[in-house]
PDB file of C-alpha atoms in Angstrom:
ATOM      1  CA  MET A   1       1.820  -7.170  -2.766  1.00 88.00           C
ATOM      2  CA  ARG A   2      -1.202  -7.058  -0.897  1.00 92.00           C
ATOM      3  CA  ILE A   3      -4.381  -4.852   0.106  1.00 95.00           C
ATOM      4  CA  ILE A   4      -3.504  -2.654   2.168  1.00 95.00           C
ATOM      5  CA  SER A   5      -6.368  -1.152   4.450  1.00 95.00           C
ATOM      6  CA  GLY A   6     -10.631  -2.356   4.582  1.00 92.00           C
ATOM      7  CA  THR A   7     -12.453  -5.432   4.316  1.00 95.00           C
ATOM      8  CA  ALA A   8      -9.554  -7.438   2.797  1.00 95.00           C
ATOM      9  CA  ARG A   9      -6.870  -6.203   4.416  1.00 94.00           C
ATOM     10  CA  GLY A  10      -3.038  -8.057   4.472  1.00 92.00           C
ATOM     11  CA  ARG A  11      -4.821 -10.235   1.390  1.00 94.00           C
ATOM     12  CA  ARG A  12      -2.296 -11.064  -1.038  1.00 94.00           C
ATOM     13  CA  LEU A  13      -1.849 -10.469  -4.377  1.00 94.00           C
ATOM     14  CA  LEU A  14      -1.151 -12.730  -7.024  1.00 92.00           C
ATOM     15  CA  SER A  15       1.658 -10.767  -9.482  1.00 87.00           C
ATOM     16  CA  PRO A  16       2.910 -11.457 -12.538  1.00 81.00           C
ATOM     17  CA  ALA A  17       6.048 -13.590 -12.699  1.00 68.00           C
ATOM     18  CA  LYS A  18       8.065 -10.406 -14.647  1.00 53.00           C
ATOM     19  CA  HIS A  19       6.436  -6.827 -14.639  1.00 47.00           C
ATOM     20  CA  THR A  20       8.007  -6.685 -18.258  1.00 46.00           C
ATOM     21  CA  GLY A  21       7.937  -8.544 -21.288  1.00 48.00           C
ATOM     22  CA  ASN A  22      10.436  -9.423 -23.683  1.00 45.00           C
ATOM     23  CA  LEU A  23       8.261 -11.038 -26.085  1.00 44.00           C
ATOM     24  CA  PRO A  24       6.661  -9.205 -30.030  1.00 44.00           C
ATOM     25  CA  GLY A  25       3.129  -8.239 -29.049  1.00 47.00           C
ATOM     26  CA  GLN A  26       3.819  -8.692 -24.815  1.00 50.00           C
ATOM     27  CA  ILE A  27       3.151  -5.423 -22.888  1.00 50.00           C
ATOM     28  CA  LEU A  28       4.659  -4.663 -19.893  1.00 64.00           C
ATOM     29  CA  ILE A  29       2.699  -5.317 -16.091  1.00 75.00           C
ATOM     30  CA  ARG A  30       4.135  -2.932 -13.749  1.00 75.00           C
ATOM     31  CA  PRO A  31       1.947  -3.400 -10.622  1.00 78.00           C
ATOM     32  CA  THR A  32       1.642   0.007  -8.717  1.00 83.00           C
ATOM     33  CA  ALA A  33       4.095  -0.569  -5.508  1.00 85.00           C
ATOM     34  CA  ASP A  34       2.244  -1.253  -2.019  1.00 87.00           C
ATOM     35  CA  ARG A  35       4.165   1.877  -0.706  1.00 91.00           C
ATOM     36  CA  ALA A  36       2.617   4.642  -3.573  1.00 93.00           C
ATOM     37  CA  ARG A  37      -0.957   2.727  -3.024  1.00 93.00           C
ATOM     38  CA  GLU A  38      -1.122   3.283   0.373  1.00 94.00           C
ATOM     39  CA  ALA A  39      -0.296   6.655   0.452  1.00 95.00           C
ATOM     40  CA  LEU A  40      -2.174   7.433  -2.463  1.00 96.00           C
ATOM     41  CA  PHE A  41      -4.989   6.042  -0.813  1.00 96.00           C
ATOM     42  CA  ASN A  42      -4.233   8.472   2.134  1.00 95.00           C
ATOM     43  CA  ILE A  43      -4.869  10.966  -0.029  1.00 96.00           C
ATOM     44  CA  ILE A  44      -8.406  10.226  -1.281  1.00 96.00           C
ATOM     45  CA  GLY A  45      -9.633   8.344   1.089  1.00 92.00           C
ATOM     46  CA  PRO A  46     -12.851   9.948   2.285  1.00 91.00           C
ATOM     47  CA  LEU A  47     -13.398   9.447  -1.619  1.00 94.00           C
ATOM     48  CA  VAL A  48     -13.824   5.600  -2.071  1.00 97.00           C
ATOM     49  CA  GLU A  49     -16.856   4.596   0.277  1.00 95.00           C
ATOM     50  CA  ASP A  50     -19.436   3.870  -2.296  1.00 94.00           C
ATOM     51  CA  ALA A  51     -17.958   4.928  -6.253  1.00 95.00           C
ATOM     52  CA  ALA A  52     -18.276   4.015  -8.762  1.00 96.00           C
ATOM     53  CA  VAL A  53     -14.916   2.821  -9.929  1.00 97.00           C
ATOM     54  CA  LEU A  54     -13.602   2.513 -13.088  1.00 98.00           C
ATOM     55  CA  ASP A  55      -9.829   0.787 -13.231  1.00 98.00           C
ATOM     56  CA  LEU A  56      -7.998   1.207 -15.916  1.00 98.00           C
ATOM     57  CA  PHE A  57      -4.904  -0.412 -18.053  1.00 97.00           C
ATOM     58  CA  ALA A  58      -5.402  -2.520 -14.633  1.00 96.00           C
ATOM     59  CA  GLY A  59      -2.913  -4.523 -14.309  1.00 94.00           C
ATOM     60  CA  THR A  60      -2.893  -6.793 -11.846  1.00 94.00           C
ATOM     61  CA  GLY A  61      -6.563  -4.820 -10.896  1.00 96.00           C
ATOM     62  CA  ALA A  62      -4.600  -3.719  -7.686  1.00 96.00           C
ATOM     63  CA  LEU A  63      -5.295  -0.570  -7.641  1.00 97.00           C
ATOM     64  CA  GLY A  64      -9.248  -0.829  -7.871  1.00 98.00           C
ATOM     65  CA  LEU A  65      -9.367  -3.949  -5.582  1.00 98.00           C
ATOM     66  CA  GLU A  66      -7.849  -1.510  -2.619  1.00 97.00           C
ATOM     67  CA  ALA A  67     -11.181   0.894  -3.402  1.00 98.00           C
ATOM     68  CA  LEU A  68     -13.550  -2.454  -3.236  1.00 98.00           C
ATOM     69  CA  SER A  69     -11.930  -3.394  -0.219  1.00 97.00           C
ATOM     70  CA  ARG A  70     -12.311   0.918   1.356  1.00 97.00           C
ATOM     71  CA  GLN A  71     -16.362  -0.100   0.429  1.00 96.00           C
ATOM     72  CA  ALA A  72     -16.401   1.151  -3.249  1.00 96.00           C
ATOM     73  CA  ARG A  73     -19.646   0.069  -4.630  1.00 95.00           C
ATOM     74  CA  LEU A  74     -18.315  -1.692  -7.295  1.00 96.00           C
ATOM     75  CA  ALA A  75     -14.408  -1.451 -10.212  1.00 97.00           C
ATOM     76  CA  VAL A  76     -15.171  -1.997 -13.291  1.00 98.00           C
ATOM     77  CA  PHE A  77     -11.205  -3.470 -14.762  1.00 98.00           C
ATOM     78  CA  VAL A  78     -10.389  -2.939 -18.279  1.00 98.00           C
ATOM     79  CA  ASP A  79      -6.788  -4.491 -19.256  1.00 97.00           C
ATOM     80  CA  GLN A  80      -5.585  -5.415 -22.690  1.00 95.00           C
ATOM     81  CA  GLN A  81      -3.322  -8.377 -22.433  1.00 93.00           C
ATOM     82  CA  HIS A  82      -4.718 -12.015 -21.287  1.00 93.00           C
ATOM     83  CA  GLN A  83      -2.032 -12.544 -18.797  1.00 92.00           C
ATOM     84  CA  ALA A  84      -3.187  -9.463 -16.937  1.00 94.00           C
ATOM     85  CA  VAL A  85      -7.507  -9.779 -17.063  1.00 96.00           C
ATOM     86  CA  GLU A  86      -6.864 -13.810 -16.006  1.00 95.00           C
ATOM     87  CA  LEU A  87      -4.902 -11.642 -12.999  1.00 94.00           C
ATOM     88  CA  ILE A  88      -7.429 -10.096 -12.073  1.00 97.00           C
ATOM     89  CA  GLN A  89      -9.571 -12.250 -12.229  1.00 97.00           C
ATOM     90  CA  ARG A  90      -8.188 -14.253 -10.204  1.00 97.00           C
ATOM     91  CA  ASN A  91      -7.245 -12.000  -7.384  1.00 97.00           C
ATOM     92  CA  VAL A  92     -11.135 -10.434  -7.798  1.00 98.00           C
ATOM     93  CA  ALA A  93     -12.366 -14.045  -6.577  1.00 98.00           C
ATOM     94  CA  LEU A  94      -9.059 -13.993  -3.511  1.00 96.00           C
ATOM     95  CA  CYS A  95     -10.168 -10.510  -2.606  1.00 97.00           C
ATOM     96  CA  GLY A  96     -14.221 -12.287  -3.225  1.00 97.00           C
ATOM     97  CA  PHE A  97     -15.630  -9.361  -4.714  1.00 97.00           C
ATOM     98  CA  SER A  98     -17.224 -10.974  -7.754  1.00 96.00           C
ATOM     99  CA  THR A  99     -20.484  -9.389  -7.762  1.00 95.00           C
ATOM    100  CA  ARG A 100     -18.600  -6.115  -7.238  1.00 95.00           C
ATOM    101  CA  ALA A 101     -16.326  -6.134 -10.312  1.00 97.00           C
ATOM    102  CA  ARG A 102     -16.937  -6.509 -13.971  1.00 97.00           C
ATOM    103  CA  VAL A 103     -13.582  -7.700 -15.797  1.00 98.00           C
ATOM    104  CA  ILE A 104     -12.958  -6.597 -19.746  1.00 98.00           C
ATOM    105  CA  ARG A 105     -10.503  -7.277 -22.173  1.00 97.00           C
ATOM    106  CA  ARG A 106     -10.336  -4.401 -25.065  1.00 96.00           C
ATOM    107  CA  ASP A 107      -6.862  -1.933 -26.242  1.00 96.00           C
ATOM    108  CA  LEU A 108      -8.410   0.973 -24.853  1.00 96.00           C
ATOM    109  CA  THR A 109      -6.771   3.119 -27.491  1.00 93.00           C
ATOM    110  CA  LYS A 110      -9.456   1.759 -30.143  1.00 94.00           C
ATOM    111  CA  GLY A 111     -12.187   3.685 -28.397  1.00 94.00           C
ATOM    112  CA  LEU A 112     -13.805   3.566 -25.318  1.00 96.00           C
ATOM    113  CA  SER A 113     -17.799   2.903 -26.789  1.00 94.00           C
ATOM    114  CA  PHE A 114     -17.878  -0.396 -24.892  1.00 95.00           C
ATOM    115  CA  LEU A 115     -17.820   1.363 -21.259  1.00 95.00           C
ATOM    116  CA  VAL A 116     -21.064   3.140 -21.743  1.00 92.00           C
ATOM    117  CA  PRO A 117     -23.453   0.569 -20.823  1.00 90.00           C
ATOM    118  CA  TYR A 118     -21.338   0.499 -17.994  1.00 89.00           C
ATOM    119  CA  ALA A 119     -21.193   4.560 -17.226  1.00 88.00           C
ATOM    120  CA  LEU A 120     -25.210   4.204 -17.687  1.00 83.00           C
ATOM    121  CA  THR A 121     -25.908   1.667 -14.887  1.00 75.00           C
ATOM    122  CA  VAL A 122     -23.048   2.058 -12.724  1.00 69.00           C
ATOM    123  CA  ASN A 123     -25.665   3.958  -9.854  1.00 60.00           C
ATOM    124  CA  SER A 124     -27.823   1.021  -9.561  1.00 54.00           C
ATOM    125  CA  CYS A 125     -25.505  -1.192  -7.835  1.00 59.00           C
ATOM    126  CA  SER A 126     -25.546  -1.318  -3.987  1.00 53.00           C
ATOM    127  CA  ARG A 127     -22.492  -2.189  -2.444  1.00 52.00           C
ATOM    128  CA  GLY A 128     -23.364  -5.890  -1.982  1.00 50.00           C
ATOM    129  CA  HIS A 129     -24.373  -6.880  -5.410  1.00 53.00           C
ATOM    130  CA  CYS A 130     -24.936  -5.390  -9.386  1.00 54.00           C
ATOM    131  CA  LYS A 131     -27.958  -6.947 -10.792  1.00 48.00           C
ATOM    132  CA  GLU A 132     -27.293  -8.317 -13.921  1.00 42.00           C
ATOM    133  CA  SER A 133     -29.618  -6.907 -16.999  1.00 38.00           C
ATOM    134  CA  SER A 134     -30.080  -7.998 -20.574  1.00 34.00           C
ATOM    135  CA  SER A 135     -27.196  -5.055 -21.933  1.00 39.00           C
ATOM    136  CA  ALA A 136     -23.453  -5.114 -21.610  1.00 44.00           C
ATOM    137  CA  GLY A 137     -23.731  -2.891 -18.349  1.00 45.00           C
ATOM    138  CA  LEU A 138     -23.996  -4.019 -14.609  1.00 43.00           C
ATOM    139  CA  GLY A 139     -28.586  -3.069 -13.896  1.00 42.00           C
ATOM    140  CA  GLU A 140     -30.933  -0.658 -15.198  1.00 44.00           C
ATOM    141  CA  VAL A 141     -30.019   2.914 -16.387  1.00 42.00           C
ATOM    142  CA  ARG A 142     -30.019   5.821 -13.970  1.00 46.00           C
ATOM    143  CA  PRO A 143     -30.141   9.497 -14.307  1.00 45.00           C
ATOM    144  CA  ASP A 144     -27.032  10.260 -12.455  1.00 57.00           C
ATOM    145  CA  PRO A 145     -24.428   7.991 -14.440  1.00 76.00           C
ATOM    146  CA  GLY A 146     -20.924   7.814 -15.297  1.00 93.00           C
ATOM    147  CA  PHE A 147     -17.807   6.990 -12.883  1.00 96.00           C
ATOM    148  CA  SER A 148     -16.754   8.869  -9.502  1.00 96.00           C
ATOM    149  CA  LEU A 149     -13.127   7.565  -9.616  1.00 97.00           C
ATOM    150  CA  VAL A 150     -10.681   6.225 -11.943  1.00 98.00           C
ATOM    151  CA  PHE A 151      -7.768   5.150 -12.045  1.00 98.00           C
ATOM    152  CA  ILE A 152      -5.712   5.697 -15.315  1.00 98.00           C
ATOM    153  CA  ASP A 153      -2.190   3.701 -14.831  1.00 96.00           C
ATOM    154  CA  PRO A 154      -0.992   2.770 -19.081  1.00 95.00           C
ATOM    155  CA  PRO A 155       2.659   1.694 -19.401  1.00 93.00           C
ATOM    156  CA  TYR A 156       5.033   5.321 -18.482  1.00 94.00           C
ATOM    157  CA  GLY A 157       6.528   7.992 -20.233  1.00 94.00           C
ATOM    158  CA  LYS A 158       3.847   7.385 -23.734  1.00 94.00           C
ATOM    159  CA  GLY A 159       0.888  10.185 -22.242  1.00 94.00           C
ATOM    160  CA  LEU A 160      -0.913   7.200 -22.723  1.00 96.00           C
ATOM    161  CA  GLY A 161      -2.925   8.531 -19.892  1.00 97.00           C
ATOM    162  CA  ILE A 162      -3.820  11.987 -20.438  1.00 98.00           C
ATOM    163  CA  LEU A 163      -5.779  10.773 -24.225  1.00 97.00           C
ATOM    164  CA  VAL A 164      -7.299   8.112 -22.548  1.00 98.00           C
ATOM    165  CA  LEU A 165      -8.438  10.994 -19.430  1.00 98.00           C
ATOM    166  CA  ALA A 166      -9.710  13.165 -22.640  1.00 97.00           C
ATOM    167  CA  ALA A 167     -11.282  10.781 -24.187  1.00 97.00           C
ATOM    168  CA  LEU A 168     -13.557   9.432 -21.010  1.00 97.00           C
ATOM    169  CA  ILE A 169     -14.132  13.097 -20.450  1.00 96.00           C
ATOM    170  CA  THR A 170     -15.464  13.715 -24.297  1.00 95.00           C
ATOM    171  CA  ALA A 171     -17.329  10.581 -24.003  1.00 94.00           C
ATOM    172  CA  GLY A 172     -19.333  12.151 -21.151  1.00 94.00           C
ATOM    173  CA  LEU A 173     -18.269   8.596 -19.007  1.00 96.00           C
ATOM    174  CA  LEU A 174     -17.695  10.200 -15.489  1.00 96.00           C
ATOM    175  CA  ALA A 175     -19.946  11.935 -13.445  1.00 94.00           C
ATOM    176  CA  PRO A 176     -19.925  14.671 -11.867  1.00 93.00           C
ATOM    177  CA  GLN A 177     -18.345  14.707  -9.005  1.00 91.00           C
ATOM    178  CA  ALA A 178     -15.326  11.866  -9.958  1.00 95.00           C
ATOM    179  CA  LEU A 179     -11.810  12.216  -9.510  1.00 97.00           C
ATOM    180  CA  ALA A 180      -9.183  10.688 -11.829  1.00 98.00           C
ATOM    181  CA  VAL A 181      -6.304   9.641 -10.656  1.00 98.00           C
ATOM    182  CA  VAL A 182      -3.347   9.608 -13.663  1.00 98.00           C
ATOM    183  CA  GLU A 183      -0.197   7.285 -12.717  1.00 97.00           C
ATOM    184  CA  ASP A 184       2.877   8.217 -14.886  1.00 97.00           C
ATOM    185  CA  ALA A 185       6.798   8.077 -14.055  1.00 96.00           C
ATOM    186  CA  ALA A 186       7.596  10.730 -11.504  1.00 96.00           C
ATOM    187  CA  ARG A 187       9.727  12.990 -14.100  1.00 97.00           C
ATOM    188  CA  GLU A 188       6.880  12.917 -16.405  1.00 97.00           C
ATOM    189  CA  THR A 189       5.008  16.677 -16.708  1.00 96.00           C
ATOM    190  CA  LEU A 190       1.464  16.553 -17.313  1.00 97.00           C
ATOM    191  CA  PRO A 191      -0.670  18.803 -17.859  1.00 97.00           C
ATOM    192  CA  ASP A 192      -2.554  21.066 -15.575  1.00 97.00           C
ATOM    193  CA  ALA A 193      -5.736  20.499 -17.718  1.00 96.00           C
ATOM    194  CA  VAL A 194      -7.650  18.277 -19.266  1.00 96.00           C
ATOM    195  CA  GLY A 195     -10.494  18.870 -21.457  1.00 94.00           C
ATOM    196  CA  THR A 196     -13.397  20.287 -18.208  1.00 94.00           C
ATOM    197  CA  MET A 197     -11.180  18.240 -15.413  1.00 97.00           C
ATOM    198  CA  ARG A 198      -8.609  19.833 -13.328  1.00 97.00           C
ATOM    199  CA  LEU A 199      -5.023  19.706 -12.422  1.00 97.00           C
ATOM    200  CA  ALA A 200      -6.548  18.439  -8.091  1.00 95.00           C
ATOM    201  CA  ASP A 201      -2.965  17.613  -7.272  1.00 96.00           C
ATOM    202  CA  GLN A 202      -0.279  16.015  -7.687  1.00 97.00           C
ATOM    203  CA  ARG A 203       2.228  13.650  -5.583  1.00 97.00           C
ATOM    204  CA  ARG A 204       5.615  11.132  -6.643  1.00 96.00           C
ATOM    205  CA  TYR A 205       6.892   8.235  -4.499  1.00 94.00           C
ATOM    206  CA  GLY A 206      10.158   6.987  -6.098  1.00 93.00           C
ATOM    207  CA  ASP A 207       9.760   6.773  -9.391  1.00 93.00           C
ATOM    208  CA  THR A 208       5.812   6.752  -9.520  1.00 95.00           C
ATOM    209  CA  GLY A 209       3.648  10.141 -10.362  1.00 97.00           C
ATOM    210  CA  PHE A 210       0.213  10.598  -9.683  1.00 98.00           C
ATOM    211  CA  TRP A 211      -1.447  13.420 -10.956  1.00 98.00           C
ATOM    212  CA  LEU A 212      -5.435  14.645  -9.653  1.00 98.00           C
ATOM    213  CA  TYR A 213      -7.683  15.752 -11.803  1.00 98.00           C
ATOM    214  CA  ARG A 214     -11.424  17.129 -10.862  1.00 97.00           C
ATOM    215  CA  PHE A 215     -14.088  18.887 -12.301  1.00 92.00           C
ATOM    216  CA  CYS A 216     -14.813  20.900  -9.918  1.00 59.00           C
ATOM    217  CA  SER A 217     -12.154  23.187  -8.657  1.00 48.00           C
ATOM    218  CA  PRO A 218     -11.322  22.748  -4.581  1.00 45.00           C
ATOM    219  CA  ALA A 219      -8.001  21.014  -4.152  1.00 46.00           C
ATOM    220  CA  VAL A 220      -7.948  17.048  -3.212  1.00 47.00           C
ATOM    221  CA  THR A 221      -5.992  17.271   0.197  1.00 46.00           C
ATOM    222  CA  ALA A 222      -5.254  14.298   2.226  1.00 44.00           C
ATOM    223  CA  GLY A 223      -7.159  14.565   5.732  1.00 43.00           C
TER     224      GLY A 223
END
């Protein structure tokens, strides 16, 4: 597993020793395949630069790290597993993105209120550095809050991606121009609308499916 393009191009990322968990309470860590990730970023490429990224069910952090490599302004990574959080932290350091990343261990099914300080402050960060503040966020509050690029990659086939996207919309955590990418098994059928977001594009690569949602109506297409 490696970074496909950008400032960290070719950097090999650490991945879990096993992609499946067999112990009680252990959850699957399933990195998005390089080929599928490359295809996705070929579609969303123009939207990545200077984006405020939220990578949920982040696993190894490969999606958010790819965005940072392609000049996203910052990324917040969230996963509930200790192993995943450690992997992300190490991969962030390997890529040299520590000043532009935050890694959080939380169970996303138990609420998203912890993300509010980050959503309020993401746009006060420059591409090179996020100013520290006394709050839990990334800097001073700005009038244009919200994440502009969101990756949601939960365990396949459980409907979690749509539930979390709906919660993000309800909580007002997304910027008006936001693009939300929900990953699930290619065989799944996801809705054409989630709250006030509409399905703008859908792609399948092998066993992996991507559903791209936006508040605005124009479809996201490859350049």
